[in-house]
GROMACS .gro file of C-alpha atoms in nm:
model
  374
    1UNK     CA    1  -4.814  -1.825  -2.768
    2UNK     CA    2  -4.851  -1.722  -2.400
    3UNK     CA    3  -4.530  -1.638  -2.212
    4UNK     CA    4  -4.410  -1.908  -1.975
    5UNK     CA    5  -4.524  -1.864  -1.618
    6UNK     CA    6  -4.226  -1.745  -1.410
    7UNK     CA    7  -4.403  -1.725  -1.060
    8UNK     CA    8  -4.655  -1.976  -0.932
    9UNK     CA    9  -4.952  -1.803  -0.773
   10UNK     CA   10  -4.899  -1.716  -0.398
   11UNK     CA   11  -5.175  -1.721  -0.163
   12UNK     CA   12  -5.226  -1.666   0.212
   13UNK     CA   13  -5.216  -1.898   0.527
   14UNK     CA   14  -5.266  -2.249   0.500
   15UNK     CA   15  -5.540  -2.367   0.724
   16UNK     CA   16  -5.505  -2.621   0.999
   17UNK     CA   17  -5.131  -2.639   1.007
   18UNK     CA   18  -4.986  -2.845   1.290
   19UNK     CA   19  -4.637  -2.943   1.160
   20UNK     CA   20  -4.398  -2.760   0.927
   21UNK     CA   21  -4.089  -2.911   0.777
   22UNK     CA   22  -3.809  -2.676   0.661
   23UNK     CA   23  -3.527  -2.797   0.456
   24UNK     CA   24  -3.197  -2.596   0.509
   25UNK     CA   25  -2.894  -2.852   0.548
   26UNK     CA   26  -2.607  -2.639   0.449
   27UNK     CA   27  -2.333  -2.439   0.620
   28UNK     CA   28  -2.342  -2.210   0.916
   29UNK     CA   29  -2.367  -1.879   0.739
   30UNK     CA   30  -2.644  -2.023   0.520
   31UNK     CA   31  -2.849  -2.128   0.819
   32UNK     CA   32  -2.805  -1.769   0.991
   33UNK     CA   33  -2.965  -1.635   0.681
   34UNK     CA   34  -3.294  -1.819   0.715
   35UNK     CA   35  -3.343  -1.728   1.079
   36UNK     CA   36  -3.577  -1.439   0.993
   37UNK     CA   37  -3.783  -1.671   0.773
   38UNK     CA   38  -3.811  -1.917   1.063
   39UNK     CA   39  -3.926  -1.613   1.269
   40UNK     CA   40  -4.182  -1.508   1.020
   41UNK     CA   41  -4.317  -1.888   1.023
   42UNK     CA   42  -4.331  -1.897   1.390
   43UNK     CA   43  -4.524  -1.568   1.406
   44UNK     CA   44  -4.782  -1.679   1.143
   45UNK     CA   45  -4.822  -2.034   1.267
   46UNK     CA   46  -4.776  -1.991   1.636
   47UNK     CA   47  -4.933  -2.331   1.739
   48UNK     CA   48  -4.743  -2.527   1.473
   49UNK     CA   49  -4.424  -2.743   1.532
   50UNK     CA   50  -4.128  -2.621   1.301
   51UNK     CA   51  -3.913  -2.911   1.226
   52UNK     CA   52  -3.566  -2.814   1.062
   53UNK     CA   53  -3.446  -3.074   0.822
   54UNK     CA   54  -3.067  -3.031   0.865
   55UNK     CA   55  -2.721  -3.168   0.950
   56UNK     CA   56  -2.581  -3.311   1.264
   57UNK     CA   57  -2.434  -2.978   1.364
   58UNK     CA   58  -2.790  -2.808   1.346
   59UNK     CA   59  -2.907  -3.072   1.604
   60UNK     CA   60  -2.622  -2.988   1.845
   61UNK     CA   61  -2.673  -2.609   1.798
   62UNK     CA   62  -3.018  -2.621   1.854
   63UNK     CA   63  -3.026  -2.845   2.155
   64UNK     CA   64  -3.191  -2.657   2.454
   65UNK     CA   65  -3.165  -2.327   2.262
   66UNK     CA   66  -3.495  -2.099   2.249
   67UNK     CA   67  -3.595  -1.979   1.908
   68UNK     CA   68  -3.818  -2.065   1.638
   69UNK     CA   69  -3.708  -2.424   1.579
   70UNK     CA   70  -3.883  -2.681   1.775
   71UNK     CA   71  -3.698  -2.996   1.662
   72UNK     CA   72  -3.414  -3.076   1.426
   73UNK     CA   73  -3.442  -3.395   1.192
   74UNK     CA   74  -3.096  -3.489   1.048
   75UNK     CA   75  -3.132  -3.542   0.673
   76UNK     CA   76  -2.910  -3.797   0.524
   77UNK     CA   77  -2.622  -3.684   0.301
   78UNK     CA   78  -2.700  -3.661  -0.062
   79UNK     CA   79  -2.593  -3.483  -0.367
   80UNK     CA   80  -2.688  -3.100  -0.349
   81UNK     CA   81  -2.824  -3.159  -0.007
   82UNK     CA   82  -2.533  -3.204   0.234
   83UNK     CA   83  -2.196  -3.376   0.254
   84UNK     CA   84  -2.147  -3.643   0.521
   85UNK     CA   85  -1.983  -3.525   0.859
   86UNK     CA   86  -1.660  -3.711   0.957
   87UNK     CA   87  -1.749  -4.027   1.143
   88UNK     CA   88  -2.114  -3.998   1.070
   89UNK     CA   89  -2.292  -4.329   1.043
   90UNK     CA   90  -2.445  -4.414   0.706
   91UNK     CA   91  -2.825  -4.345   0.675
   92UNK     CA   92  -3.071  -4.419   0.408
   93UNK     CA   93  -3.259  -4.145   0.230
   94UNK     CA   94  -3.546  -4.401   0.158
   95UNK     CA   95  -3.587  -4.472   0.512
   96UNK     CA   96  -3.570  -4.113   0.599
   97UNK     CA   97  -3.839  -4.029   0.356
   98UNK     CA   98  -4.055  -4.303   0.471
   99UNK     CA   99  -4.042  -4.192   0.829
  100UNK     CA  100  -4.088  -3.833   0.737
  101UNK     CA  101  -4.413  -3.918   0.552
  102UNK     CA  102  -4.546  -4.058   0.889
  103UNK     CA  103  -4.512  -3.729   1.038
  104UNK     CA  104  -4.789  -3.585   0.808
  105UNK     CA  105  -4.637  -3.243   0.750
  106UNK     CA  106  -4.891  -2.987   0.661
  107UNK     CA  107  -4.629  -2.760   0.509
  108UNK     CA  108  -4.298  -2.823   0.375
  109UNK     CA  109  -4.056  -2.545   0.277
  110UNK     CA  110  -3.745  -2.565   0.064
  111UNK     CA  111  -3.519  -2.282   0.191
  112UNK     CA  112  -3.210  -2.467   0.068
  113UNK     CA  113  -3.124  -2.317  -0.276
  114UNK     CA  114  -3.228  -2.344  -0.640
  115UNK     CA  115  -3.400  -2.681  -0.593
  116UNK     CA  116  -3.253  -2.902  -0.852
  117UNK     CA  117  -3.181  -3.163  -0.585
  118UNK     CA  118  -3.390  -3.019  -0.284
  119UNK     CA  119  -3.729  -2.985  -0.444
  120UNK     CA  120  -3.759  -3.340  -0.528
  121UNK     CA  121  -3.677  -3.421  -0.171
  122UNK     CA  122  -3.931  -3.162  -0.028
  123UNK     CA  123  -4.202  -3.308  -0.260
  124UNK     CA  124  -4.137  -3.650  -0.154
  125UNK     CA  125  -4.211  -3.558   0.229
  126UNK     CA  126  -4.583  -3.579   0.140
  127UNK     CA  127  -4.677  -3.250   0.275
  128UNK     CA  128  -5.006  -3.092   0.200
  129UNK     CA  129  -4.867  -2.794   0.050
  130UNK     CA  130  -4.486  -2.752  -0.057
  131UNK     CA  131  -4.333  -2.407  -0.115
  132UNK     CA  132  -3.981  -2.288  -0.215
  133UNK     CA  133  -3.728  -2.175  -0.479
  134UNK     CA  134  -3.702  -2.289  -0.834
  135UNK     CA  135  -3.404  -2.246  -1.066
  136UNK     CA  136  -3.439  -2.324  -1.423
  137UNK     CA  137  -3.327  -2.687  -1.385
  138UNK     CA  138  -3.546  -2.750  -1.091
  139UNK     CA  139  -3.891  -2.898  -1.075
  140UNK     CA  140  -4.182  -2.698  -0.937
  141UNK     CA  141  -4.335  -2.712  -0.592
  142UNK     CA  142  -4.694  -2.606  -0.516
  143UNK     CA  143  -4.589  -2.252  -0.450
  144UNK     CA  144  -4.262  -2.122  -0.578
  145UNK     CA  145  -4.042  -1.828  -0.650
  146UNK     CA  146  -3.780  -1.802  -0.933
  147UNK     CA  147  -3.420  -1.851  -0.787
  148UNK     CA  148  -3.232  -1.520  -0.890
  149UNK     CA  149  -2.869  -1.540  -0.777
  150UNK     CA  150  -2.791  -1.185  -0.689
  151UNK     CA  151  -3.046  -1.118  -0.417
  152UNK     CA  152  -2.985  -1.076  -0.039
  153UNK     CA  153  -3.027  -1.425   0.110
  154UNK     CA  154  -3.222  -1.301   0.406
  155UNK     CA  155  -3.495  -1.141   0.170
  156UNK     CA  156  -3.477  -1.441  -0.039
  157UNK     CA  157  -3.604  -1.666   0.226
  158UNK     CA  158  -3.852  -1.417   0.367
  159UNK     CA  159  -4.026  -1.414   0.016
  160UNK     CA  160  -4.062  -1.783   0.041
  161UNK     CA  161  -4.203  -1.760   0.373
  162UNK     CA  162  -4.461  -1.497   0.230
  163UNK     CA  163  -4.563  -1.759  -0.013
  164UNK     CA  164  -4.735  -1.944   0.272
  165UNK     CA  165  -4.892  -1.626   0.434
  166UNK     CA  166  -4.587  -1.568   0.681
  167UNK     CA  167  -4.480  -1.191   0.631
  168UNK     CA  168  -4.157  -1.072   0.774
  169UNK     CA  169  -4.133  -0.974   1.140
  170UNK     CA  170  -3.762  -0.878   1.110
  171UNK     CA  171  -3.480  -0.878   0.865
  172UNK     CA  172  -3.226  -0.923   1.134
  173UNK     CA  173  -3.105  -1.288   1.210
  174UNK     CA  174  -3.091  -1.331   1.579
  175UNK     CA  175  -2.950  -1.635   1.755
  176UNK     CA  176  -3.008  -1.676   2.136
  177UNK     CA  177  -2.696  -1.701   2.357
  178UNK     CA  178  -2.754  -1.969   2.638
  179UNK     CA  179  -2.589  -1.993   2.983
  180UNK     CA  180  -2.422  -2.306   2.847
  181UNK     CA  181  -2.272  -2.109   2.569
  182UNK     CA  182  -2.119  -1.857   2.803
  183UNK     CA  183  -2.006  -2.116   3.048
  184UNK     CA  184  -1.824  -2.299   2.793
  185UNK     CA  185  -1.652  -1.992   2.665
  186UNK     CA  186  -1.541  -1.887   3.006
  187UNK     CA  187  -1.404  -2.240   3.096
  188UNK     CA  188  -1.194  -2.219   2.776
  189UNK     CA  189  -1.102  -1.848   2.773
  190UNK     CA  190  -1.114  -1.745   3.121
  191UNK     CA  191  -1.252  -1.409   3.234
  192UNK     CA  192  -1.115  -1.128   3.024
  193UNK     CA  193  -0.844  -0.911   3.162
  194UNK     CA  194  -0.880  -0.654   2.869
  195UNK     CA  195  -1.188  -0.600   2.637
  196UNK     CA  196  -1.172  -0.861   2.372
  197UNK     CA  197  -1.189  -0.851   1.998
  198UNK     CA  198  -1.188  -1.161   1.764
  199UNK     CA  199  -1.039  -1.207   1.424
  200UNK     CA  200  -1.145  -1.482   1.191
  201UNK     CA  201  -0.907  -1.510   0.903
  202UNK     CA  202  -1.032  -1.815   0.720
  203UNK     CA  203  -1.316  -1.895   0.470
  204UNK     CA  204  -1.383  -2.213   0.286
  205UNK     CA  205  -1.344  -2.033  -0.046
  206UNK     CA  206  -0.981  -1.912  -0.051
  207UNK     CA  207  -1.106  -1.622  -0.300
  208UNK     CA  208  -1.289  -1.473   0.005
  209UNK     CA  209  -0.966  -1.453   0.219
  210UNK     CA  210  -0.808  -1.127   0.302
  211UNK     CA  211  -0.433  -1.177   0.343
  212UNK     CA  212  -0.301  -1.319   0.662
  213UNK     CA  213  -0.038  -1.041   0.699
  214UNK     CA  214  -0.309  -0.787   0.724
  215UNK     CA  215  -0.509  -0.977   0.989
  216UNK     CA  216  -0.185  -0.971   1.167
  217UNK     CA  217  -0.136  -0.612   1.131
  218UNK     CA  218  -0.485  -0.549   1.269
  219UNK     CA  219  -0.412  -0.778   1.565
  220UNK     CA  220  -0.082  -0.555   1.633
  221UNK     CA  221  -0.280  -0.245   1.612
  222UNK     CA  222  -0.575  -0.352   1.833
  223UNK     CA  223  -0.328  -0.503   2.097
  224UNK     CA  224  -0.149  -0.180   2.110
  225UNK     CA  225  -0.478  -0.007   2.162
  226UNK     CA  226  -0.533  -0.227   2.467
  227UNK     CA  227  -0.757  -0.519   2.360
  228UNK     CA  228  -0.705  -0.893   2.407
  229UNK     CA  229  -0.706  -1.030   2.059
  230UNK     CA  230  -0.849  -1.392   1.982
  231UNK     CA  231  -0.791  -1.549   1.645
  232UNK     CA  232  -1.051  -1.810   1.581
  233UNK     CA  233  -1.056  -2.083   1.312
  234UNK     CA  234  -1.179  -2.428   1.217
  235UNK     CA  235  -0.917  -2.710   1.214
  236UNK     CA  236  -0.923  -2.678   0.834
  237UNK     CA  237  -0.795  -2.317   0.893
  238UNK     CA  238  -0.520  -2.396   1.139
  239UNK     CA  239  -0.261  -2.291   0.873
  240UNK     CA  240  -0.396  -1.948   0.810
  241UNK     CA  241  -0.448  -1.894   1.198
  242UNK     CA  242  -0.087  -1.995   1.254
  243UNK     CA  243   0.036  -1.750   0.996
  244UNK     CA  244  -0.172  -1.465   1.169
  245UNK     CA  245  -0.038  -1.543   1.495
  246UNK     CA  246   0.326  -1.564   1.379
  247UNK     CA  247   0.298  -1.239   1.176
  248UNK     CA  248   0.140  -1.051   1.459
  249UNK     CA  249   0.448  -1.040   1.671
  250UNK     CA  250   0.246  -0.952   2.002
  251UNK     CA  251   0.054  -1.190   2.223
  252UNK     CA  252  -0.263  -1.307   2.060
  253UNK     CA  253  -0.481  -1.619   2.157
  254UNK     CA  254  -0.550  -1.870   1.879
  255UNK     CA  255  -0.856  -2.063   1.926
  256UNK     CA  256  -0.872  -2.365   1.667
  257UNK     CA  257  -1.076  -2.665   1.800
  258UNK     CA  258  -1.091  -2.534   2.150
  259UNK     CA  259  -1.472  -2.450   2.131
  260UNK     CA  260  -1.797  -2.617   2.016
  261UNK     CA  261  -2.012  -2.420   1.800
  262UNK     CA  262  -2.215  -2.314   2.108
  263UNK     CA  263  -1.885  -2.227   2.280
  264UNK     CA  264  -1.816  -2.005   1.993
  265UNK     CA  265  -2.162  -1.844   2.031
  266UNK     CA  266  -2.053  -1.762   2.399
  267UNK     CA  267  -1.700  -1.651   2.294
  268UNK     CA  268  -1.833  -1.395   2.037
  269UNK     CA  269  -2.104  -1.279   2.267
  270UNK     CA  270  -1.818  -1.166   2.509
  271UNK     CA  271  -1.636  -0.981   2.246
  272UNK     CA  272  -1.675  -0.602   2.169
  273UNK     CA  273  -1.605  -0.669   1.792
  274UNK     CA  274  -1.540  -0.942   1.536
  275UNK     CA  275  -1.351  -0.881   1.225
  276UNK     CA  276  -1.367  -1.148   0.970
  277UNK     CA  277  -1.385  -1.259   0.607
  278UNK     CA  278  -1.735  -1.327   0.464
  279UNK     CA  279  -1.785  -1.674   0.623
  280UNK     CA  280  -2.008  -1.825   0.887
  281UNK     CA  281  -1.854  -1.702   1.198
  282UNK     CA  282  -1.895  -1.341   1.077
  283UNK     CA  283  -2.263  -1.392   1.032
  284UNK     CA  284  -2.291  -1.589   1.365
  285UNK     CA  285  -2.127  -1.296   1.546
  286UNK     CA  286  -2.372  -1.049   1.408
  287UNK     CA  287  -2.661  -1.294   1.497
  288UNK     CA  288  -2.562  -1.286   1.867
  289UNK     CA  289  -2.551  -0.904   1.866
  290UNK     CA  290  -2.185  -0.829   1.833
  291UNK     CA  291  -2.064  -0.544   1.617
  292UNK     CA  292  -1.862  -0.667   1.304
  293UNK     CA  293  -1.636  -0.558   1.030
  294UNK     CA  294  -1.657  -0.795   0.732
  295UNK     CA  295  -1.445  -0.803   0.429
  296UNK     CA  296  -1.661  -0.894   0.117
  297UNK     CA  297  -1.620  -0.941  -0.256
  298UNK     CA  298  -1.869  -0.735  -0.428
  299UNK     CA  299  -2.077  -1.021  -0.550
  300UNK     CA  300  -2.110  -1.174  -0.202
  301UNK     CA  301  -2.185  -0.819  -0.061
  302UNK     CA  302  -2.502  -0.816  -0.250
  303UNK     CA  303  -2.606  -1.171  -0.132
  304UNK     CA  304  -2.469  -1.203   0.225
  305UNK     CA  305  -2.387  -0.875   0.373
  306UNK     CA  306  -2.618  -0.729   0.633
  307UNK     CA  307  -2.806  -0.418   0.509
  308UNK     CA  308  -2.772  -0.266   0.873
  309UNK     CA  309  -2.496  -0.015   0.933
  310UNK     CA  310  -2.552   0.087   1.304
  311UNK     CA  311  -2.309  -0.169   1.419
  312UNK     CA  312  -2.176  -0.339   1.109
  313UNK     CA  313  -1.941  -0.234   0.845
  314UNK     CA  314  -1.894  -0.440   0.520
  315UNK     CA  315  -1.567  -0.343   0.348
  316UNK     CA  316  -1.598  -0.415  -0.021
  317UNK     CA  317  -1.363  -0.544  -0.280
  318UNK     CA  318  -1.480  -0.438  -0.641
  319UNK     CA  319  -1.262  -0.698  -0.820
  320UNK     CA  320  -1.442  -0.902  -1.086
  321UNK     CA  321  -1.149  -1.022  -1.291
  322UNK     CA  322  -0.933  -1.309  -1.175
  323UNK     CA  323  -0.615  -1.154  -1.032
  324UNK     CA  324  -0.414  -1.463  -1.205
  325UNK     CA  325  -0.570  -1.496  -1.558
  326UNK     CA  326  -0.775  -1.173  -1.595
  327UNK     CA  327  -1.101  -1.362  -1.677
  328UNK     CA  328  -1.430  -1.196  -1.594
  329UNK     CA  329  -1.590  -1.400  -1.342
  330UNK     CA  330  -1.934  -1.259  -1.376
  331UNK     CA  331  -2.057  -1.398  -1.712
  332UNK     CA  332  -2.156  -1.741  -1.542
  333UNK     CA  333  -2.443  -1.510  -1.403
  334UNK     CA  334  -2.460  -1.268  -1.692
  335UNK     CA  335  -2.399  -1.478  -2.004
  336UNK     CA  336  -2.426  -1.186  -2.250
  337UNK     CA  337  -2.121  -1.016  -2.112
  338UNK     CA  338  -1.778  -1.092  -2.272
  339UNK     CA  339  -1.537  -1.360  -2.111
  340UNK     CA  340  -1.621  -1.713  -2.041
  341UNK     CA  341  -1.665  -1.681  -1.662
  342UNK     CA  342  -1.475  -2.016  -1.614
  343UNK     CA  343  -1.167  -1.984  -1.404
  344UNK     CA  344  -0.973  -2.262  -1.221
  345UNK     CA  345  -0.782  -2.018  -0.977
  346UNK     CA  346  -0.860  -1.984  -0.619
  347UNK     CA  347  -0.638  -1.670  -0.536
  348UNK     CA  348  -0.801  -1.406  -0.324
  349UNK     CA  349  -1.062  -1.147  -0.472
  350UNK     CA  350  -1.034  -0.934  -0.174
  351UNK     CA  351  -0.678  -0.832  -0.148
  352UNK     CA  352  -0.736  -0.488  -0.287
  353UNK     CA  353  -0.925  -0.418   0.041
  354UNK     CA  354  -0.694  -0.145   0.228
  355UNK     CA  355  -0.574  -0.206   0.583
  356UNK     CA  356  -0.663   0.135   0.663
  357UNK     CA  357  -1.022   0.087   0.573
  358UNK     CA  358  -1.055  -0.205   0.800
  359UNK     CA  359  -0.890  -0.030   1.095
  360UNK     CA  360  -1.091   0.285   1.072
  361UNK     CA  361  -1.418   0.080   1.086
  362UNK     CA  362  -1.312  -0.111   1.371
  363UNK     CA  363  -1.200   0.182   1.573
  364UNK     CA  364  -1.510   0.370   1.481
  365UNK     CA  365  -1.747   0.073   1.613
  366UNK     CA  366  -1.515   0.000   1.910
  367UNK     CA  367  -1.519   0.378   2.028
  368UNK     CA  368  -1.899   0.407   1.955
  369UNK     CA  369  -1.986   0.104   2.144
  370UNK     CA  370  -1.767   0.205   2.440
  371UNK     CA  371  -1.539  -0.076   2.413
  372UNK     CA  372  -1.225   0.127   2.399
  373UNK     CA  373  -1.011   0.039   2.705
  374UNK     CA  374  -0.903   0.308   2.952
   0.00000   0.00000   0.00000
């Protein structure tokens, strides 16, 4: 018996493409990772309209922003696609798909994940050619690649773009900073009296959070070095921001709910450095051209950390066993290894990252970039 096909045949450019749909409706960092794939599509299909199927925040971020996305269509909340935004009006997936089919997409790309929920949605758009990723539980598209968990996200989606004849033009996610971004940041923060650095101590998954008291120690040290220290966070991260501010013991400026996403772009663009857990704002900062120090769990280092080291320093935790129960948390990906891989705890996996490593990386980047105050 022949071995099962693991990779659908990939061919080149699709002829006569006027409109391309790209599904990517998840979180901020996830979107940053597909920017190089969108750049590749723009280069390969320069006359086509690229329509991002995303969330309301994508529409707000991309309004009047130059880049590879021409238009955002907000896809309704659905299991495995996206969760509803607070206050969002109900919308029908049936109506959305009916309207999408009238767009007559020539290409539809699934850059969303393994495809169990997203591949049926992309197939239902009615595009001439579909392409994307396929996990074991997902139906195929016209052109597809196996979804293999431990792969750099940027490269993963560049491989999907290559399925439709769009080779990589860059591996570096880049997001344009607009005058409106800078103006909002200036109206909230004012002009800096010292060079600015920003700390982001939150992360949706608490296992990716470095202890708040160590962020506070970083804030103390950089304040003593002559920097103005901002501490950014989402409203859901108010508690951890408050703990950093209280423990710092020096003047720092918390920024929770004060800036829109565009304003945060402008804020980070005006910083000399951003130090953060592995979460969306870290990747946003890198995409607007700011040096970063990121604190990563080793598994996420593989999938989400930039491969570049000229201006970025990912600091790694090598912990793979739960710090509470000791369970090996890799067997879900590697089922032949000992341990059940199922663990209910959400204690940090990155507490073993030393303060000294973060400070050394921060000072190296600041001094190299000329950001050290006189």
